[in-house]
Amino acid sequence: MPPTTGLSRRFSVAPMMDWTTPHFRYLARLLSRHTLLYTEMVTTGALIHGDTQRFLRHDPAEYPLALQLGGSHAGELAQCAKLAEQFGFDEVNLNVGCPSDRVQNNMIGACLMGHPDKVAEGVSAMIDATNLPVTVKHRIGINGRESWDELCEFVEKVAAAGCRTFIVHARIAILEGLSPKENRDIPPLKYDWVYRLKQTYPDLEIIINGGIKTFDECHDHLQHTDGVMLGREAYHNPWLLAGVDPEFFGERAPVQTRHEALRAMIPFIESELERGVFLTHISRHLLGLFHGIPGGRQFRRYISENAHKRGAGIEVIQAALEKVREHENPAIAEA
Ligand SMILES: Cc1cc2nc3c(=O)[nH]c(=O)nc-3n(C[C@H](O)[C@H](O)[C@H](O)COP(=O)(O)O)c2cc1C
């Protein structure tokens, strides 16, 4: 399958381990045609030595789709970038933002912000290995390396290696003492640093990430940057995505109601169940769909109480759907 043409990074959903699984992405794509989706991070070690097919598994319906890699060895990154292209992804992204200890030990994630030459070497090897766009997702710094000049040094070295697109989580990562979750909340957001990167390097594509919740906020950020990436809000309130095509791409939303979206997902869920996937592995990513509307709580409760039962099948989703009245609301997100 050739890469999708006309990929836009104006609006994207962040890579999130255990959250942006193929099942969540399928739902997200039913809600918006234009949102760029990212996989969970896959380490180069897992791809090369593990079950490659399983880690790269996705449905063509998910395109445009970027594969996020975790790693730092140039040869391995190149090999994995090639795999990304062979498997039909539209972009390959390098994770330089994840602060977990587990990944730091292997020189993966945010700790690489302290090694800009190594990142540049990896990016250059990836670019040589593939025709796909190679992008980098990073923080504005790490503890001990949090000056503006150090951020510029990082961006300049990686840009000199050929990277044109930087997705910037607008806070530093603190590599000792904070959990990954705390590292997504405690270091203060500095959106002005991301704006300043765009001013300093106008030829680079700069995408802003971190703490963005509403379309009004997105529009404000888009005054200063090339795109917005939303993580937690898009996951907890996926209906937001139904507003993206009208709001940012001047197109009608692909579905008009949440019911329509979920009904459109039923054949996919059925085929996943036939493959032996447990219903809970799929249904846990649907729980946010009726977030904040009457009946939403009953929908979630019904799924939580029934999807894990032995032999649970599509009837659980259908019964849960009946707990919520279908509103013919226009697909404008209630953010
Ligand atoms: C559950 C979870 C898993 C995450 N996994 C990844 C990951 O695999 N790769 C990555 O670059 N960032 C990961 N992140 C960070 C997000 O991509 C994003 O940068 C962060 O949540 C800030 O954006 P937000 O405030 O819009 O959520 C994860 C975040 C969450 C909540």
mmCIF file of C-alpha atoms and ligand atoms in Angstrom:
data_model
loop_
_atom_site.group_PDB
_atom_site.id
_atom_site.type_symbol
_atom_site.label_atom_id
_atom_site.label_comp_id
_atom_site.label_asym_id
_atom_site.label_seq_id
_atom_site.Cartn_x
_atom_site.Cartn_y
_atom_site.Cartn_z
ATOM 1 C CA MET A 1 0.000 0.000 0.000
ATOM 2 C CA PRO A 2 1.650 3.310 -1.054
ATOM 3 C CA PRO A 3 1.926 6.084 1.503
ATOM 4 C CA THR A 4 -1.111 8.332 1.655
ATOM 5 C CA THR A 5 -0.652 11.510 -0.306
ATOM 6 C CA GLY A 6 -1.472 14.879 1.165
ATOM 7 C CA LEU A 7 -0.516 13.958 4.719
ATOM 8 C CA SER A 8 -1.031 16.952 6.985
ATOM 9 C CA ARG A 9 0.369 17.472 10.463
ATOM 10 C CA ARG A 10 -2.003 20.320 11.242
ATOM 11 C CA PHE A 11 -3.841 18.094 13.722
ATOM 12 C CA SER A 12 -2.516 14.825 15.120
ATOM 13 C CA VAL A 13 -3.137 12.382 17.954
ATOM 14 C CA ALA A 14 -0.039 11.687 20.055
ATOM 15 C CA PRO A 15 1.653 8.300 20.324
ATOM 16 C CA MET A 16 0.561 6.726 23.627
ATOM 17 C CA MET A 17 1.665 3.325 24.911
ATOM 18 C CA ASP A 18 -1.289 0.994 25.567
ATOM 19 C CA TRP A 19 -3.691 3.686 24.362
ATOM 20 C CA THR A 20 -3.099 4.370 20.667
ATOM 21 C CA THR A 21 -3.469 0.704 19.793
ATOM 22 C CA PRO A 22 -4.873 -0.372 16.422
ATOM 23 C CA HIS A 23 -8.323 -0.519 18.025
ATOM 24 C CA PHE A 24 -8.304 3.046 19.271
ATOM 25 C CA ARG A 25 -6.832 4.232 15.984
ATOM 26 C CA TYR A 26 -9.583 2.540 14.018
ATOM 27 C CA LEU A 27 -12.165 4.456 16.046
ATOM 28 C CA ALA A 28 -10.210 7.704 15.658
ATOM 29 C CA ARG A 29 -10.106 7.279 11.895
ATOM 30 C CA LEU A 30 -13.863 6.770 11.718
ATOM 31 C CA LEU A 31 -14.222 10.173 13.386
ATOM 32 C CA SER A 32 -11.725 12.122 11.276
ATOM 33 C CA ARG A 33 -10.181 11.465 7.868
ATOM 34 C CA HIS A 34 -7.440 14.058 8.188
ATOM 35 C CA THR A 35 -6.092 13.649 11.714
ATOM 36 C CA LEU A 36 -2.619 12.148 11.566
ATOM 37 C CA LEU A 37 -2.413 9.138 13.861
ATOM 38 C CA TYR A 38 0.650 7.730 15.602
ATOM 39 C CA THR A 39 1.260 4.207 16.825
ATOM 40 C CA GLU A 40 2.439 3.424 20.319
ATOM 41 C CA MET A 41 6.222 3.493 20.570
ATOM 42 C CA VAL A 42 7.881 0.292 19.377
ATOM 43 C CA THR A 43 11.533 -0.235 20.266
ATOM 44 C CA THR A 44 13.977 -1.147 17.544
ATOM 45 C CA GLY A 45 14.987 -4.186 19.607
ATOM 46 C CA ALA A 46 11.416 -5.467 19.723
ATOM 47 C CA LEU A 47 10.952 -4.963 15.988
ATOM 48 C CA ILE A 48 14.185 -6.588 14.965
ATOM 49 C CA HIS A 49 14.302 -9.464 17.436
ATOM 50 C CA GLY A 50 10.620 -9.882 18.286
ATOM 51 C CA ASP A 51 7.405 -10.570 16.436
ATOM 52 C CA THR A 52 7.729 -7.890 13.743
ATOM 53 C CA GLN A 53 4.372 -8.647 12.147
ATOM 54 C CA ARG A 54 2.552 -8.261 15.425
ATOM 55 C CA PHE A 55 4.251 -4.977 16.354
ATOM 56 C CA LEU A 56 3.568 -3.412 12.967
ATOM 57 C CA ARG A 57 0.070 -4.760 12.559
ATOM 58 C CA HIS A 58 -2.457 -2.130 11.507
ATOM 59 C CA ASP A 59 -5.445 -1.773 9.224
ATOM 60 C CA PRO A 60 -5.107 0.212 5.977
ATOM 61 C CA ALA A 61 -8.213 2.086 7.143
ATOM 62 C CA GLU A 62 -5.992 3.814 9.725
ATOM 63 C CA TYR A 63 -3.945 5.809 7.184
ATOM 64 C CA PRO A 64 -2.484 8.421 7.423
ATOM 65 C CA LEU A 65 -0.475 6.673 10.115
ATOM 66 C CA ALA A 66 3.002 7.267 11.549
ATOM 67 C CA LEU A 67 5.110 4.604 13.224
ATOM 68 C CA GLN A 68 6.937 5.761 16.339
ATOM 69 C CA LEU A 69 10.272 4.134 17.090
ATOM 70 C CA GLY A 70 12.256 4.013 20.290
ATOM 71 C CA GLY A 71 15.962 3.451 19.870
ATOM 72 C CA SER A 72 19.315 5.106 19.285
ATOM 73 C CA HIS A 73 21.475 2.692 17.334
ATOM 74 C CA ALA A 74 21.770 4.158 13.837
ATOM 75 C CA GLY A 75 21.883 0.818 12.018
ATOM 76 C CA GLU A 76 18.872 -0.522 13.884
ATOM 77 C CA LEU A 77 16.912 2.679 13.346
ATOM 78 C CA ALA A 78 17.655 2.474 9.631
ATOM 79 C CA GLN A 79 16.501 -1.139 9.503
ATOM 80 C CA CYS A 80 13.267 -0.235 11.294
ATOM 81 C CA ALA A 81 12.643 2.800 9.082
ATOM 82 C CA LYS A 82 12.814 0.438 6.106
ATOM 83 C CA LEU A 83 10.310 -1.852 7.772
ATOM 84 C CA ALA A 84 7.998 1.118 8.340
ATOM 85 C CA GLU A 85 8.020 1.810 4.619
ATOM 86 C CA GLN A 86 7.543 -1.845 3.670
ATOM 87 C CA PHE A 87 4.550 -2.124 5.973
ATOM 88 C CA GLY A 88 2.851 0.953 4.469
ATOM 89 C CA PHE A 89 3.264 3.592 7.175
ATOM 90 C CA ASP A 90 3.218 7.230 6.070
ATOM 91 C CA GLU A 91 5.884 8.570 8.411
ATOM 92 C CA VAL A 92 8.475 7.274 10.822
ATOM 93 C CA ASN A 93 8.984 9.167 14.058
ATOM 94 C CA LEU A 94 11.739 8.916 16.640
ATOM 95 C CA ASN A 95 10.845 9.169 20.316
ATOM 96 C CA VAL A 96 13.122 11.588 22.172
ATOM 97 C CA GLY A 97 10.537 12.484 24.806
ATOM 98 C CA CYS A 98 9.732 9.432 26.891
ATOM 99 C CA PRO A 99 11.280 9.690 30.374
ATOM 100 C CA SER A 100 10.773 6.192 31.779
ATOM 101 C CA ASP A 101 13.745 4.539 33.565
ATOM 102 C CA ARG A 102 13.229 1.374 31.635
ATOM 103 C CA VAL A 103 13.907 3.140 28.362
ATOM 104 C CA GLN A 104 16.696 5.375 29.704
ATOM 105 C CA ASN A 105 18.790 2.298 30.443
ATOM 106 C CA ASN A 106 18.684 1.464 26.774
ATOM 107 C CA MET A 107 19.321 5.007 25.545
ATOM 108 C CA ILE A 108 15.784 5.483 24.326
ATOM 109 C CA GLY A 109 13.535 8.480 24.736
ATOM 110 C CA ALA A 110 14.122 11.791 26.513
ATOM 111 C CA CYS A 111 17.633 10.966 27.747
ATOM 112 C CA LEU A 112 18.711 11.284 24.106
ATOM 113 C CA MET A 113 18.170 15.040 24.357
ATOM 114 C CA GLY A 114 21.551 14.977 26.105
ATOM 115 C CA HIS A 115 23.091 13.309 23.024
ATOM 116 C CA PRO A 116 22.159 15.426 20.024
ATOM 117 C CA ASP A 117 24.960 13.971 17.887
ATOM 118 C CA LYS A 118 23.662 10.472 18.457
ATOM 119 C CA VAL A 119 20.129 11.528 17.517
ATOM 120 C CA ALA A 120 21.458 13.275 14.403
ATOM 121 C CA GLU A 121 23.359 10.135 13.421
ATOM 122 C CA GLY A 122 20.249 7.991 13.885
ATOM 123 C CA VAL A 123 18.037 10.402 11.952
ATOM 124 C CA SER A 124 20.518 10.586 9.112
ATOM 125 C CA ALA A 125 20.637 6.784 8.886
ATOM 126 C CA MET A 126 16.838 6.617 8.848
ATOM 127 C CA ILE A 127 16.609 9.227 6.106
ATOM 128 C CA ASP A 128 19.107 7.302 3.992
ATOM 129 C CA ALA A 129 17.142 4.091 4.488
ATOM 130 C CA THR A 130 13.654 5.254 3.536
ATOM 131 C CA ASN A 131 11.626 7.632 1.391
ATOM 132 C CA LEU A 132 9.237 8.233 4.248
ATOM 133 C CA PRO A 133 9.338 11.520 6.143
ATOM 134 C CA VAL A 134 11.445 11.097 9.279
ATOM 135 C CA THR A 135 10.278 13.208 12.229
ATOM 136 C CA VAL A 136 11.395 13.634 15.830
ATOM 137 C CA LYS A 137 9.223 14.048 18.918
ATOM 138 C CA HIS A 138 11.068 15.615 21.827
ATOM 139 C CA ARG A 139 10.855 17.794 24.924
ATOM 140 C CA ILE A 140 12.123 21.352 25.357
ATOM 141 C CA GLY A 141 14.900 19.945 27.544
ATOM 142 C CA ILE A 142 15.868 17.553 30.305
ATOM 143 C CA ASN A 143 17.054 18.388 33.799
ATOM 144 C CA GLY A 144 20.608 19.648 33.615
ATOM 145 C CA ARG A 145 20.175 20.540 29.943
ATOM 146 C CA GLU A 146 17.324 22.940 29.958
ATOM 147 C CA SER A 147 18.685 26.152 28.484
ATOM 148 C CA TRP A 148 17.378 27.732 25.320
ATOM 149 C CA ASP A 149 20.820 27.381 23.716
ATOM 150 C CA GLU A 150 20.894 23.652 24.424
ATOM 151 C CA LEU A 151 17.460 23.235 22.866
ATOM 152 C CA CYS A 152 18.685 25.122 19.791
ATOM 153 C CA GLU A 153 21.795 22.979 19.621
ATOM 154 C CA PHE A 154 19.606 19.865 19.627
ATOM 155 C CA VAL A 155 17.257 21.148 16.938
ATOM 156 C CA GLU A 156 20.063 22.483 14.746
ATOM 157 C CA LYS A 157 22.057 19.258 14.827
ATOM 158 C CA VAL A 158 19.034 17.104 14.080
ATOM 159 C CA ALA A 159 17.890 19.495 11.339
ATOM 160 C CA ALA A 160 21.384 19.405 9.814
ATOM 161 C CA ALA A 161 20.965 15.611 9.630
ATOM 162 C CA GLY A 162 17.902 16.175 7.440
ATOM 163 C CA CYS A 163 14.910 16.217 9.814
ATOM 164 C CA ARG A 164 12.347 18.855 8.768
ATOM 165 C CA THR A 165 9.618 18.186 11.341
ATOM 166 C CA PHE A 166 9.903 18.534 15.107
ATOM 167 C CA ILE A 167 7.050 17.660 17.416
ATOM 168 C CA VAL A 168 7.740 19.464 20.650
ATOM 169 C CA HIS A 169 6.207 18.550 24.002
ATOM 170 C CA ALA A 170 6.400 21.971 25.623
ATOM 171 C CA ARG A 171 7.899 20.926 28.964
ATOM 172 C CA ILE A 172 11.198 19.466 30.100
ATOM 173 C CA ALA A 173 11.489 15.885 31.318
ATOM 174 C CA ILE A 174 13.017 15.270 34.710
ATOM 175 C CA LEU A 175 14.929 12.051 34.362
ATOM 176 C CA GLU A 176 15.301 11.150 38.008
ATOM 177 C CA GLY A 177 12.637 11.283 40.669
ATOM 178 C CA LEU A 178 9.477 11.719 38.595
ATOM 179 C CA SER A 179 7.369 8.924 37.150
ATOM 180 C CA PRO A 180 6.449 9.098 33.444
ATOM 181 C CA LYS A 181 2.964 10.213 34.488
ATOM 182 C CA GLU A 182 4.317 12.995 36.711
ATOM 183 C CA ASN A 183 6.592 14.002 33.869
ATOM 184 C CA ARG A 184 3.500 14.720 31.806
ATOM 185 C CA ASP A 185 2.045 17.074 34.424
ATOM 186 C CA ILE A 186 4.605 18.540 36.812
ATOM 187 C CA PRO A 187 7.246 20.332 34.717
ATOM 188 C CA PRO A 188 5.555 23.567 33.660
ATOM 189 C CA LEU A 189 4.380 24.035 30.081
ATOM 190 C CA LYS A 190 6.314 26.666 28.168
ATOM 191 C CA TYR A 191 4.421 27.150 24.955
ATOM 192 C CA ASP A 192 6.378 30.334 24.225
ATOM 193 C CA TRP A 193 9.537 28.259 23.795
ATOM 194 C CA VAL A 194 7.873 26.258 21.017
ATOM 195 C CA TYR A 195 6.636 29.465 19.367
ATOM 196 C CA ARG A 196 10.147 30.830 19.576
ATOM 197 C CA LEU A 197 11.529 27.720 17.887
ATOM 198 C CA LYS A 198 9.207 28.379 14.945
ATOM 199 C CA GLN A 199 10.315 32.022 14.834
ATOM 200 C CA THR A 200 13.984 31.044 14.989
ATOM 201 C CA TYR A 201 13.707 28.256 12.416
ATOM 202 C CA PRO A 202 10.841 29.290 10.121
ATOM 203 C CA ASP A 203 11.782 26.666 7.511
ATOM 204 C CA LEU A 204 11.267 23.805 9.933
ATOM 205 C CA GLU A 205 7.833 22.336 10.577
ATOM 206 C CA ILE A 206 7.139 22.785 14.281
ATOM 207 C CA ILE A 207 4.245 20.905 15.887
ATOM 208 C CA ILE A 208 3.240 21.798 19.434
ATOM 209 C CA ASN A 209 2.178 19.251 22.057
ATOM 210 C CA GLY A 210 1.289 19.191 25.741
ATOM 211 C CA GLY A 211 -1.852 20.020 27.715
ATOM 212 C CA ILE A 212 -3.994 21.074 24.740
ATOM 213 C CA LYS A 213 -7.705 20.400 25.260
ATOM 214 C CA THR A 214 -9.960 22.587 23.124
ATOM 215 C CA PHE A 215 -10.234 23.764 19.528
ATOM 216 C CA ASP A 216 -9.920 27.364 20.725
ATOM 217 C CA GLU A 217 -6.539 26.482 22.204
ATOM 218 C CA CYS A 218 -5.597 24.712 18.969
ATOM 219 C CA HIS A 219 -6.431 27.805 16.918
ATOM 220 C CA ASP A 220 -4.306 29.946 19.223
ATOM 221 C CA HIS A 221 -1.343 27.581 18.864
ATOM 222 C CA LEU A 222 -1.792 27.432 15.101
ATOM 223 C CA GLN A 223 -1.118 31.180 14.985
ATOM 224 C CA HIS A 224 2.440 30.389 16.080
ATOM 225 C CA THR A 225 3.182 26.821 14.955
ATOM 226 C CA ASP A 226 2.433 24.505 12.027
ATOM 227 C CA GLY A 227 0.358 21.948 13.848
ATOM 228 C CA VAL A 228 -1.091 20.716 17.110
ATOM 229 C CA MET A 229 -0.785 17.259 18.628
ATOM 230 C CA LEU A 230 -3.270 16.146 21.293
ATOM 231 C CA GLY A 231 -2.772 13.124 23.501
ATOM 232 C CA ARG A 232 -4.830 12.560 26.611
ATOM 233 C CA GLU A 233 -7.783 14.747 25.628
ATOM 234 C CA ALA A 234 -8.194 12.925 22.308
ATOM 235 C CA TYR A 235 -8.146 9.590 24.114
ATOM 236 C CA HIS A 236 -10.521 10.457 26.937
ATOM 237 C CA ASN A 237 -12.894 12.398 24.701
ATOM 238 C CA PRO A 238 -12.520 10.915 21.215
ATOM 239 C CA TRP A 239 -15.694 12.582 19.947
ATOM 240 C CA LEU A 240 -13.574 15.721 19.818
ATOM 241 C CA LEU A 241 -12.015 14.193 16.704
ATOM 242 C CA ALA A 242 -15.361 14.340 14.877
ATOM 243 C CA GLY A 243 -14.964 18.101 14.854
ATOM 244 C CA VAL A 244 -11.465 18.106 13.339
ATOM 245 C CA ASP A 245 -12.307 17.782 9.637
ATOM 246 C CA PRO A 246 -14.895 20.622 9.668
ATOM 247 C CA GLU A 247 -12.854 22.810 12.002
ATOM 248 C CA PHE A 248 -9.377 22.476 10.487
ATOM 249 C CA PHE A 249 -9.833 21.042 6.986
ATOM 250 C CA GLY A 250 -13.080 22.637 5.773
ATOM 251 C CA GLU A 251 -14.711 19.252 5.210
ATOM 252 C CA ARG A 252 -17.816 17.561 6.467
ATOM 253 C CA ALA A 253 -17.267 15.176 9.345
ATOM 254 C CA PRO A 254 -17.268 11.514 8.253
ATOM 255 C CA VAL A 255 -19.941 10.644 10.825
ATOM 256 C CA GLN A 256 -22.683 12.700 12.376
ATOM 257 C CA THR A 257 -23.326 10.830 15.593
ATOM 258 C CA ARG A 258 -21.429 8.709 18.069
ATOM 259 C CA HIS A 259 -23.837 5.861 17.373
ATOM 260 C CA GLU A 260 -23.020 6.042 13.683
ATOM 261 C CA ALA A 261 -19.324 5.820 14.486
ATOM 262 C CA LEU A 262 -19.692 2.827 16.749
ATOM 263 C CA ARG A 263 -22.021 1.042 14.352
ATOM 264 C CA ALA A 264 -19.442 1.577 11.608
ATOM 265 C CA MET A 265 -16.893 -0.105 13.835
ATOM 266 C CA ILE A 266 -18.916 -3.270 14.419
ATOM 267 C CA PRO A 267 -17.670 -5.270 11.379
ATOM 268 C CA PHE A 268 -14.073 -4.506 12.412
ATOM 269 C CA ILE A 269 -14.738 -5.575 16.005
ATOM 270 C CA GLU A 270 -16.349 -8.776 14.749
ATOM 271 C CA SER A 271 -13.368 -9.627 12.588
ATOM 272 C CA GLU A 272 -11.009 -8.938 15.487
ATOM 273 C CA LEU A 273 -13.070 -11.219 17.729
ATOM 274 C CA GLU A 274 -12.890 -13.914 15.074
ATOM 275 C CA ARG A 275 -9.109 -13.592 15.155
ATOM 276 C CA GLY A 276 -9.264 -14.430 18.850
ATOM 277 C CA VAL A 277 -8.845 -10.910 20.272
ATOM 278 C CA PHE A 278 -10.621 -10.518 23.638
ATOM 279 C CA LEU A 279 -13.484 -8.035 23.606
ATOM 280 C CA THR A 280 -11.987 -6.072 26.539
ATOM 281 C CA HIS A 281 -8.846 -5.352 24.535
ATOM 282 C CA ILE A 282 -11.033 -3.510 22.058
ATOM 283 C CA SER A 283 -13.830 -2.172 24.233
ATOM 284 C CA ARG A 284 -11.571 -0.382 26.727
ATOM 285 C CA HIS A 285 -10.700 2.080 23.965
ATOM 286 C CA LEU A 286 -14.360 2.834 23.296
ATOM 287 C CA LEU A 287 -15.202 3.929 26.835
ATOM 288 C CA GLY A 288 -14.561 7.619 26.193
ATOM 289 C CA LEU A 289 -16.840 7.888 23.177
ATOM 290 C CA PHE A 290 -19.942 8.952 25.099
ATOM 291 C CA HIS A 291 -17.946 11.086 27.529
ATOM 292 C CA GLY A 292 -20.006 13.873 29.045
ATOM 293 C CA ILE A 293 -23.395 13.033 27.534
ATOM 294 C CA PRO A 294 -26.537 11.544 29.108
ATOM 295 C CA GLY A 295 -26.295 7.754 29.239
ATOM 296 C CA GLY A 296 -22.510 7.832 28.850
ATOM 297 C CA ARG A 297 -21.963 6.507 32.330
ATOM 298 C CA GLN A 298 -24.375 3.594 31.762
ATOM 299 C CA PHE A 299 -22.619 2.834 28.474
ATOM 300 C CA ARG A 300 -19.266 2.652 30.234
ATOM 301 C CA ARG A 301 -20.628 0.671 33.162
ATOM 302 C CA TYR A 302 -22.294 -1.896 30.925
ATOM 303 C CA ILE A 303 -19.084 -2.489 29.025
ATOM 304 C CA SER A 304 -16.953 -2.593 32.172
ATOM 305 C CA GLU A 305 -19.257 -5.130 33.792
ATOM 306 C CA ASN A 306 -19.728 -7.388 30.788
ATOM 307 C CA ALA A 307 -16.900 -7.196 28.268
ATOM 308 C CA HIS A 308 -14.492 -9.249 30.356
ATOM 309 C CA LYS A 309 -16.892 -12.174 30.754
ATOM 310 C CA ARG A 310 -15.983 -15.418 29.104
ATOM 311 C CA GLY A 311 -17.219 -15.564 25.525
ATOM 312 C CA ALA A 312 -18.279 -11.899 25.530
ATOM 313 C CA GLY A 313 -18.982 -10.834 21.973
ATOM 314 C CA ILE A 314 -20.386 -8.051 19.855
ATOM 315 C CA GLU A 315 -23.767 -8.253 21.662
ATOM 316 C CA VAL A 316 -22.141 -6.489 24.640
ATOM 317 C CA ILE A 317 -21.324 -3.480 22.467
ATOM 318 C CA GLN A 318 -24.791 -3.494 20.932
ATOM 319 C CA ALA A 319 -26.482 -3.651 24.327
ATOM 320 C CA ALA A 320 -24.215 -0.883 25.671
ATOM 321 C CA LEU A 321 -25.131 1.280 22.700
ATOM 322 C CA GLU A 322 -28.791 0.952 23.576
ATOM 323 C CA LYS A 323 -28.096 2.572 26.954
ATOM 324 C CA VAL A 324 -27.580 5.905 25.204
ATOM 325 C CA ARG A 325 -30.201 7.762 23.216
ATOM 326 C CA GLU A 326 -29.100 8.630 19.693
ATOM 327 C CA HIS A 327 -28.890 12.370 19.179
ATOM 328 C CA GLU A 328 -28.676 13.752 15.704
ATOM 329 C CA ASN A 329 -26.187 16.384 16.801
ATOM 330 C CA PRO A 330 -23.954 17.919 14.193
ATOM 331 C CA ALA A 331 -20.484 16.487 14.545
ATOM 332 C CA ILE A 332 -19.101 19.531 16.259
ATOM 333 C CA ALA A 333 -17.026 18.461 19.175
ATOM 334 C CA GLU A 334 -18.280 19.239 22.634
ATOM 335 C CA ALA A 335 -14.837 19.951 23.958
HETATM 336 C C1 LIG B 1 -0.638 6.638 28.504
HETATM 337 C C2 LIG B 1 0.389 7.465 27.774
HETATM 338 C C3 LIG B 1 1.371 6.831 27.023
HETATM 339 C C4 LIG B 1 2.321 7.583 26.323
HETATM 340 N N1 LIG B 1 3.212 6.931 25.496
HETATM 341 C C5 LIG B 1 4.027 7.668 24.693
HETATM 342 C C6 LIG B 1 4.828 7.043 23.685
HETATM 343 O O1 LIG B 1 4.794 5.827 23.482
HETATM 344 N N2 LIG B 1 5.641 7.840 22.933
HETATM 345 C C7 LIG B 1 5.682 9.205 23.102
HETATM 346 O O2 LIG B 1 6.414 9.901 22.381
HETATM 347 N N3 LIG B 1 4.929 9.806 24.032
HETATM 348 C C8 LIG B 1 4.089 9.078 24.795
HETATM 349 N N4 LIG B 1 3.249 9.722 25.678
HETATM 350 C C9 LIG B 1 3.263 11.192 25.738
HETATM 351 C C10 LIG B 1 2.265 11.788 24.744
HETATM 352 O O3 LIG B 1 2.598 11.447 23.416
HETATM 353 C C11 LIG B 1 2.203 13.323 24.877
HETATM 354 O O4 LIG B 1 3.464 13.850 24.536
HETATM 355 C C12 LIG B 1 1.851 13.772 26.291
HETATM 356 O O5 LIG B 1 0.760 13.019 26.818
HETATM 357 C C13 LIG B 1 1.492 15.268 26.307
HETATM 358 O O6 LIG B 1 0.387 15.546 25.479
HETATM 359 P P1 LIG B 1 -1.104 15.705 26.072
HETATM 360 O O7 LIG B 1 -1.015 16.697 27.208
HETATM 361 O O8 LIG B 1 -1.921 16.219 24.920
HETATM 362 O O9 LIG B 1 -1.536 14.372 26.571
HETATM 363 C C14 LIG B 1 2.303 8.996 26.389
HETATM 364 C C15 LIG B 1 1.302 9.620 27.150
HETATM 365 C C16 LIG B 1 0.354 8.877 27.829
HETATM 366 C C17 LIG B 1 -0.746 9.574 28.605
#
